[in-house]
Amino acid sequence: MKILRVVAPGHDEQLDAGMREAIAAFNRGVDIRLRFLSILVEQVEVRVAEPEAAAEQVNAAIDQERPAVALLSGHGETALAAAAACVRRGVPLARLGAGARHGEHADAARGIDRLSGQLLVLDAAAAAALEDEGLAERAVRVEGTDPAAVGARVIKALRALRARGGGERTC
């Protein structure tokens, strides 16, 4: 499965590094005898910096890489533009750090979460925010300290998202 990792401003660099390591740890853990089944996860990363260019960058990455799903991290208008580009192109979108509702980017965060088919939640406060907004059915708790375990939960959620084709979205 190929994942397009979209990294927008406001992302947590430590969380992103942990996610890269978690996916790598998942791949290392796949039994060599099963690798022919295409169980491995390939990650391609695109970093977007400005709202004006985000959609164009995401579209180019989708054209070039043909990902099965997109995993978005970051906040604000740039992240919202990237999320909208994924959805317009029919690429199922998962949001890492969903449910965060603080600061000047709270409205953009709500929009991104509504566009996303899978919401990867890092803490109880974020889960409560999604519950209050009626989005809890798309939420998956992925917090933890073991990168391999976090990676396994994220990959399971991304595979479910791909199988559903993105799920229902409410805008």
mmCIF file of C-alpha atoms in Angstrom:
data_model
loop_
_atom_site.group_PDB
_atom_site.id
_atom_site.type_symbol
_atom_site.label_atom_id
_atom_site.label_comp_id
_atom_site.label_asym_id
_atom_site.label_seq_id
_atom_site.Cartn_x
_atom_site.Cartn_y
_atom_site.Cartn_z
ATOM 1 C CA MET A 1 0.000 0.000 0.000
ATOM 2 C CA LYS A 2 1.365 3.392 -0.954
ATOM 3 C CA ILE A 3 0.739 6.276 1.463
ATOM 4 C CA LEU A 4 1.107 9.913 0.456
ATOM 5 C CA ARG A 5 2.237 11.689 3.631
ATOM 6 C CA VAL A 6 1.242 15.352 3.362
ATOM 7 C CA VAL A 7 3.091 17.520 5.875
ATOM 8 C CA ALA A 8 1.744 21.040 6.367
ATOM 9 C CA PRO A 9 2.814 23.896 8.668
ATOM 10 C CA GLY A 10 2.020 23.350 12.306
ATOM 11 C CA HIS A 11 2.870 19.653 12.195
ATOM 12 C CA ASP A 12 4.641 18.069 15.116
ATOM 13 C CA GLU A 13 8.117 17.156 13.805
ATOM 14 C CA GLN A 14 8.652 14.605 16.558
ATOM 15 C CA LEU A 15 5.286 12.986 15.801
ATOM 16 C CA ASP A 16 6.071 12.901 12.073
ATOM 17 C CA ALA A 17 9.470 11.338 12.708
ATOM 18 C CA GLY A 18 7.781 8.803 14.977
ATOM 19 C CA MET A 19 5.235 8.025 12.275
ATOM 20 C CA ARG A 20 7.978 7.437 9.681
ATOM 21 C CA GLU A 21 9.744 5.137 12.144
ATOM 22 C CA ALA A 22 6.495 3.369 13.058
ATOM 23 C CA ILE A 23 5.780 2.553 9.410
ATOM 24 C CA ALA A 24 9.380 1.417 8.897
ATOM 25 C CA ALA A 25 9.099 -0.756 12.036
ATOM 26 C CA PHE A 26 5.875 -2.257 10.693
ATOM 27 C CA ASN A 27 7.612 -3.116 7.401
ATOM 28 C CA ARG A 28 10.565 -4.689 9.231
ATOM 29 C CA GLY A 29 8.135 -6.793 11.238
ATOM 30 C CA VAL A 30 6.426 -8.309 8.205
ATOM 31 C CA ASP A 31 7.492 -11.929 7.859
ATOM 32 C CA ILE A 32 9.784 -12.335 4.846
ATOM 33 C CA ARG A 33 7.573 -15.178 3.608
ATOM 34 C CA LEU A 34 4.601 -12.801 3.372
ATOM 35 C CA ARG A 35 6.266 -9.907 1.539
ATOM 36 C CA PHE A 36 5.043 -11.153 -1.841
ATOM 37 C CA LEU A 37 1.485 -10.351 -0.717
ATOM 38 C CA SER A 38 2.170 -6.597 -0.986
ATOM 39 C CA ILE A 39 1.701 -6.139 2.738
ATOM 40 C CA LEU A 40 4.561 -3.655 2.961
ATOM 41 C CA VAL A 41 3.802 0.045 3.225
ATOM 42 C CA GLU A 42 5.533 2.544 0.967
ATOM 43 C CA GLN A 43 5.513 6.153 2.099
ATOM 44 C CA VAL A 44 6.004 9.164 -0.121
ATOM 45 C CA GLU A 45 6.173 12.581 1.526
ATOM 46 C CA VAL A 46 5.186 15.985 0.180
ATOM 47 C CA ARG A 47 5.734 19.104 2.283
ATOM 48 C CA VAL A 48 3.405 22.002 1.622
ATOM 49 C CA ALA A 49 4.173 25.492 2.907
ATOM 50 C CA GLU A 50 1.675 27.949 1.407
ATOM 51 C CA PRO A 51 -2.094 27.625 0.883
ATOM 52 C CA GLU A 52 -1.798 28.959 -2.671
ATOM 53 C CA ALA A 53 0.583 26.170 -3.734
ATOM 54 C CA ALA A 54 -0.655 23.304 -1.535
ATOM 55 C CA ALA A 55 -3.306 21.982 -3.913
ATOM 56 C CA GLU A 56 -0.936 22.108 -6.872
ATOM 57 C CA GLN A 57 1.785 20.244 -4.954
ATOM 58 C CA VAL A 58 -0.639 17.585 -3.727
ATOM 59 C CA ASN A 59 -2.124 17.128 -7.205
ATOM 60 C CA ALA A 60 1.358 16.679 -8.687
ATOM 61 C CA ALA A 61 2.257 14.113 -6.014
ATOM 62 C CA ILE A 62 -0.977 12.200 -6.630
ATOM 63 C CA ASP A 63 -0.337 12.168 -10.389
ATOM 64 C CA GLN A 64 3.222 10.947 -9.927
ATOM 65 C CA GLU A 65 2.790 8.474 -7.060
ATOM 66 C CA ARG A 66 -0.802 7.162 -7.377
ATOM 67 C CA PRO A 67 -1.203 6.617 -3.616
ATOM 68 C CA ALA A 68 -3.829 4.348 -2.099
ATOM 69 C CA VAL A 69 -4.428 6.820 0.748
ATOM 70 C CA ALA A 70 -3.146 10.170 2.027
ATOM 71 C CA LEU A 71 -2.055 10.861 5.603
ATOM 72 C CA LEU A 72 -2.146 14.561 6.523
ATOM 73 C CA SER A 73 -0.415 16.219 9.451
ATOM 74 C CA GLY A 74 -0.385 19.922 10.181
ATOM 75 C CA HIS A 75 -2.810 22.759 10.787
ATOM 76 C CA GLY A 76 -4.229 25.871 9.222
ATOM 77 C CA GLU A 77 -5.258 26.988 5.785
ATOM 78 C CA THR A 78 -2.371 25.220 4.038
ATOM 79 C CA ALA A 79 -3.396 21.887 5.554
ATOM 80 C CA LEU A 80 -7.021 22.592 4.630
ATOM 81 C CA ALA A 81 -6.067 23.302 1.000
ATOM 82 C CA ALA A 82 -4.055 20.066 0.873
ATOM 83 C CA ALA A 83 -6.940 18.086 2.390
ATOM 84 C CA ALA A 84 -9.383 19.510 -0.140
ATOM 85 C CA ALA A 85 -7.037 18.570 -2.994
ATOM 86 C CA CYS A 86 -6.892 14.955 -1.809
ATOM 87 C CA VAL A 87 -10.660 14.729 -1.523
ATOM 88 C CA ARG A 88 -11.238 16.350 -4.932
ATOM 89 C CA ARG A 89 -8.905 13.766 -6.480
ATOM 90 C CA GLY A 90 -10.682 10.879 -4.752
ATOM 91 C CA VAL A 91 -7.739 9.870 -2.566
ATOM 92 C CA PRO A 92 -9.014 8.645 0.816
ATOM 93 C CA LEU A 93 -7.699 10.997 3.493
ATOM 94 C CA ALA A 94 -6.632 10.279 7.061
ATOM 95 C CA ARG A 95 -5.788 13.073 9.496
ATOM 96 C CA LEU A 96 -3.033 12.558 12.039
ATOM 97 C CA GLY A 97 -3.721 14.649 15.127
ATOM 98 C CA ALA A 98 -7.441 14.999 14.468
ATOM 99 C CA GLY A 99 -9.673 16.703 17.001
ATOM 100 C CA ALA A 100 -7.233 19.477 17.987
ATOM 101 C CA ARG A 101 -9.351 22.593 18.548
ATOM 102 C CA HIS A 102 -7.119 25.342 19.849
ATOM 103 C CA GLY A 103 -5.649 28.575 18.608
ATOM 104 C CA GLU A 104 -6.228 30.459 15.411
ATOM 105 C CA HIS A 105 -6.503 27.291 13.310
ATOM 106 C CA ALA A 106 -9.484 25.712 15.089
ATOM 107 C CA ASP A 107 -11.911 26.406 12.223
ATOM 108 C CA ALA A 108 -9.534 24.997 9.610
ATOM 109 C CA ALA A 109 -9.046 21.929 11.841
ATOM 110 C CA ARG A 110 -12.807 21.345 11.928
ATOM 111 C CA GLY A 111 -12.913 21.573 8.142
ATOM 112 C CA ILE A 112 -10.039 19.139 7.682
ATOM 113 C CA ASP A 113 -11.607 16.658 10.083
ATOM 114 C CA ARG A 114 -14.912 16.813 8.209
ATOM 115 C CA LEU A 115 -13.138 16.152 4.903
ATOM 116 C CA SER A 116 -11.165 13.222 6.302
ATOM 117 C CA GLY A 117 -12.424 9.662 6.089
ATOM 118 C CA GLN A 118 -10.282 8.523 9.033
ATOM 119 C CA LEU A 119 -9.398 10.588 12.102
ATOM 120 C CA LEU A 120 -6.257 9.497 13.948
ATOM 121 C CA VAL A 121 -6.573 10.828 17.481
ATOM 122 C CA LEU A 122 -3.676 11.381 19.856
ATOM 123 C CA ASP A 123 -5.370 12.170 23.178
ATOM 124 C CA ALA A 124 -8.605 12.127 25.155
ATOM 125 C CA ALA A 125 -9.365 15.843 24.659
ATOM 126 C CA ALA A 126 -9.228 15.454 20.880
ATOM 127 C CA ALA A 127 -11.443 12.359 21.063
ATOM 128 C CA ALA A 128 -13.966 14.327 23.157
ATOM 129 C CA ALA A 129 -13.994 17.183 20.621
ATOM 130 C CA LEU A 130 -14.752 14.743 17.801
ATOM 131 C CA GLU A 131 -17.476 13.112 19.900
ATOM 132 C CA ASP A 132 -19.084 16.531 20.494
ATOM 133 C CA GLU A 133 -19.039 17.236 16.745
ATOM 134 C CA GLY A 134 -20.536 13.879 15.770
ATOM 135 C CA LEU A 135 -17.334 12.597 14.154
ATOM 136 C CA ALA A 136 -16.407 9.899 16.671
ATOM 137 C CA GLU A 137 -17.319 7.033 14.321
ATOM 138 C CA ARG A 138 -14.318 7.931 12.130
ATOM 139 C CA ALA A 139 -11.901 8.312 15.056
ATOM 140 C CA VAL A 140 -9.153 5.844 15.941
ATOM 141 C CA ARG A 141 -6.961 6.344 19.018
ATOM 142 C CA VAL A 142 -3.321 5.862 17.973
ATOM 143 C CA GLU A 143 -1.355 7.332 20.876
ATOM 144 C CA GLY A 144 1.448 5.362 22.450
ATOM 145 C CA THR A 145 5.179 5.230 23.038
ATOM 146 C CA ASP A 146 6.076 2.103 21.040
ATOM 147 C CA PRO A 147 6.568 3.137 17.386
ATOM 148 C CA ALA A 148 5.859 -0.366 16.080
ATOM 149 C CA ALA A 149 2.550 -0.555 17.957
ATOM 150 C CA VAL A 150 1.529 2.953 16.867
ATOM 151 C CA GLY A 151 2.500 2.095 13.292
ATOM 152 C CA ALA A 152 0.451 -1.085 13.368
ATOM 153 C CA ARG A 153 -2.637 0.857 14.588
ATOM 154 C CA VAL A 154 -2.156 3.568 11.944
ATOM 155 C CA ILE A 155 -1.653 1.053 9.147
ATOM 156 C CA LYS A 156 -4.721 -0.911 10.239
ATOM 157 C CA ALA A 157 -6.741 2.333 10.155
ATOM 158 C CA LEU A 158 -5.337 3.293 6.732
ATOM 159 C CA ARG A 159 -6.128 -0.137 5.290
ATOM 160 C CA ALA A 160 -9.684 0.128 6.599
ATOM 161 C CA LEU A 161 -9.954 3.595 5.042
ATOM 162 C CA ARG A 162 -8.705 2.290 1.694
ATOM 163 C CA ALA A 163 -11.166 -0.613 1.818
ATOM 164 C CA ARG A 164 -14.041 1.797 2.476
ATOM 165 C CA GLY A 165 -12.887 4.142 -0.274
ATOM 166 C CA GLY A 166 -12.650 7.089 2.074
ATOM 167 C CA GLY A 167 -15.886 6.765 3.990
ATOM 168 C CA GLU A 168 -18.692 9.245 4.312
ATOM 169 C CA ARG A 169 -17.751 12.873 4.858
ATOM 170 C CA THR A 170 -19.833 15.651 6.304
ATOM 171 C CA CYS A 171 -18.948 19.197 5.330
#
